[in-house]
Coordinates of C-alpha atoms in Angstrom, one line a residue:
M249 CA 66.1 93.0 107.6
M250 CA 64.7 89.9 109.2
N251 CA 62.4 90.3 112.2
S252 CA 63.8 89.0 115.5
S253 CA 62.5 87.8 118.8
F254 CA 64.5 87.5 122.0
Q255 CA 64.4 84.4 124.2
S256 CA 65.4 84.4 127.8
V257 CA 68.3 82.1 128.5
N258 CA 67.3 81.2 132.1
Y259 CA 63.5 81.1 131.3
P260 CA 63.6 79.5 127.8
D261 CA 59.8 79.4 127.6
R262 CA 59.7 83.3 127.9
Y263 CA 60.5 86.0 125.3
I264 CA 60.9 89.7 125.5
R265 CA 57.6 91.4 124.6
H266 CA 55.9 94.8 125.1
K267 CA 52.6 95.1 126.9
G268 CA 51.1 98.4 127.9
F269 CA 54.2 100.2 126.5
M270 CA 56.4 98.4 129.2
F271 CA 58.6 95.3 128.6
Y272 CA 58.4 91.8 130.1
I273 CA 59.5 88.3 129.5
E274 CA 56.5 86.1 129.0
P275 CA 55.4 82.9 127.3
I276 CA 54.1 83.6 123.8
R277 CA 50.7 82.0 123.3
S278 CA 48.5 84.3 121.1
E279 CA 48.9 86.1 117.8
L280 CA 49.0 89.4 119.8
D281 CA 51.8 88.0 122.0
Q282 CA 53.7 87.1 118.8
Q283 CA 53.3 90.6 117.4
D284 CA 54.4 92.1 120.7
A285 CA 57.4 89.9 120.8
S286 CA 58.7 90.6 117.3
F287 CA 61.2 93.4 116.5
V288 CA 63.4 94.7 113.8
L289 CA 67.0 95.4 114.7
V290 CA 67.8 98.6 112.9
P291 CA 71.0 100.7 112.9
G292 CA 71.3 102.6 116.2
L293 CA 69.4 105.8 116.3
D294 CA 72.3 107.5 118.0
N295 CA 75.2 105.6 116.4
E296 CA 74.8 103.3 113.4
A297 CA 77.6 101.0 114.7
Y298 CA 75.1 99.8 117.3
F299 CA 71.4 98.8 117.3
S300 CA 67.9 100.0 118.1
F301 CA 64.9 97.7 118.5
R302 CA 61.9 98.8 116.4
S303 CA 58.5 97.2 117.2
V304 CA 56.9 95.2 114.4
N305 CA 53.3 96.0 115.3
Y306 CA 54.0 99.6 116.3
P307 CA 56.6 100.5 113.6
D308 CA 57.1 104.1 114.8
H309 CA 58.0 102.9 118.3
F310 CA 61.3 101.8 119.8
L311 CA 62.5 100.0 122.9
R312 CA 64.2 102.6 125.1
H313 CA 65.3 103.0 128.7
Q314 CA 63.8 105.7 130.9
N315 CA 64.3 105.9 134.7
Y316 CA 65.9 102.5 134.5
E317 CA 62.7 100.9 133.1
I318 CA 62.5 99.5 129.6
K319 CA 59.6 101.1 127.6
L320 CA 58.2 101.3 124.2
H321 CA 58.1 105.0 122.9
T322 CA 58.0 107.0 119.8
S323 CA 60.9 109.3 119.1
D324 CA 60.6 112.8 120.4
G325 CA 63.5 113.8 118.2
S326 CA 65.8 114.5 121.1
D327 CA 69.4 113.4 121.5
L328 CA 68.4 111.8 124.8
F329 CA 65.8 109.6 123.1
R330 CA 68.3 108.5 120.4
K331 CA 70.8 107.5 123.1
D332 CA 68.3 105.8 125.3
A333 CA 67.1 103.7 122.3
T334 CA 70.6 102.6 121.2
F335 CA 72.3 99.5 122.5
K336 CA 75.5 97.6 122.0
I337 CA 74.9 93.9 121.4
V338 CA 77.7 92.0 123.2
P339 CA 78.4 88.3 123.8
G340 CA 76.1 87.1 126.5
L341 CA 77.3 87.8 130.0
Y342 CA 76.3 84.2 130.8
G343 CA 77.8 82.7 127.7
N344 CA 76.1 79.8 126.0
G345 CA 76.1 81.6 122.7
G346 CA 73.6 84.2 123.8
F347 CA 73.7 88.0 123.7
S348 CA 73.4 90.9 126.2
F349 CA 72.3 94.4 125.4
E350 CA 74.4 97.2 126.9
S351 CA 73.2 100.8 127.0
I352 CA 75.5 103.2 125.0
N353 CA 74.8 106.1 127.2
Y354 CA 75.1 104.1 130.5
P355 CA 78.1 101.9 129.8
G356 CA 78.1 98.8 132.1
Y357 CA 74.3 98.9 132.3
Y358 CA 72.4 96.1 130.6
I359 CA 68.8 95.2 129.8
R360 CA 67.8 92.7 132.5
H361 CA 64.7 90.9 133.6
Q362 CA 63.7 90.9 137.2
N363 CA 60.4 89.5 138.4
Y364 CA 59.7 89.1 134.6
Q365 CA 59.9 92.9 133.9
L366 CA 62.7 94.5 132.0
Y367 CA 65.0 97.1 133.5
L368 CA 68.3 98.7 132.8
H369 CA 70.7 97.6 135.6
Q370 CA 74.4 97.9 136.3
S371 CA 76.2 94.7 136.5
D372 CA 76.8 93.3 140.0
G373 CA 78.9 90.5 138.7
S374 CA 76.6 87.8 140.1
E375 CA 75.6 84.6 138.2
L376 CA 72.0 85.6 138.5
F377 CA 72.7 89.0 136.9
K378 CA 74.6 87.3 134.0
R379 CA 71.7 84.9 133.4
D380 CA 69.0 87.6 133.6
T381 CA 70.9 89.7 131.0
T382 CA 71.5 87.0 128.4
F383 CA 69.1 86.3 125.6
S384 CA 69.1 84.2 122.4
I385 CA 68.2 86.1 119.2
V386 CA 65.8 84.0 117.2
K387 CA 63.7 84.3 114.1
G388 CA 60.8 86.7 114.9
F389 CA 57.4 85.2 115.5
I390 CA 56.0 87.7 112.9
Q391 CA 57.9 88.1 109.6

């Protein structure tokens, strides 16, 4: 599979990246930034009809939600981890050809950036929410 990076639609100079095992949208400037902003979309850990995000530079770590924060963790083998690390990729809530990432165990909750950090939030229907949850999937910085 090709590595992917995820560009914010409303802050196009910023990409999803992990730092300190948390997730943010930030400008990508260094090689470390590029590594932290590159992921492999793999079949969902809980349901292969959906997707999980595996880190390129920490290949045994996955993006998951926990307490409504988006974190980078290794699997503990639990059903909860598999569900927390599996997302449905849907047409972007803001449109413009982007995509949004909906939790499979919290339907109606999406990965959203707020103050440049990523969270899992329920849709409030606002235009800001739609923009904050829409990303372009681009070729990964690291292949």
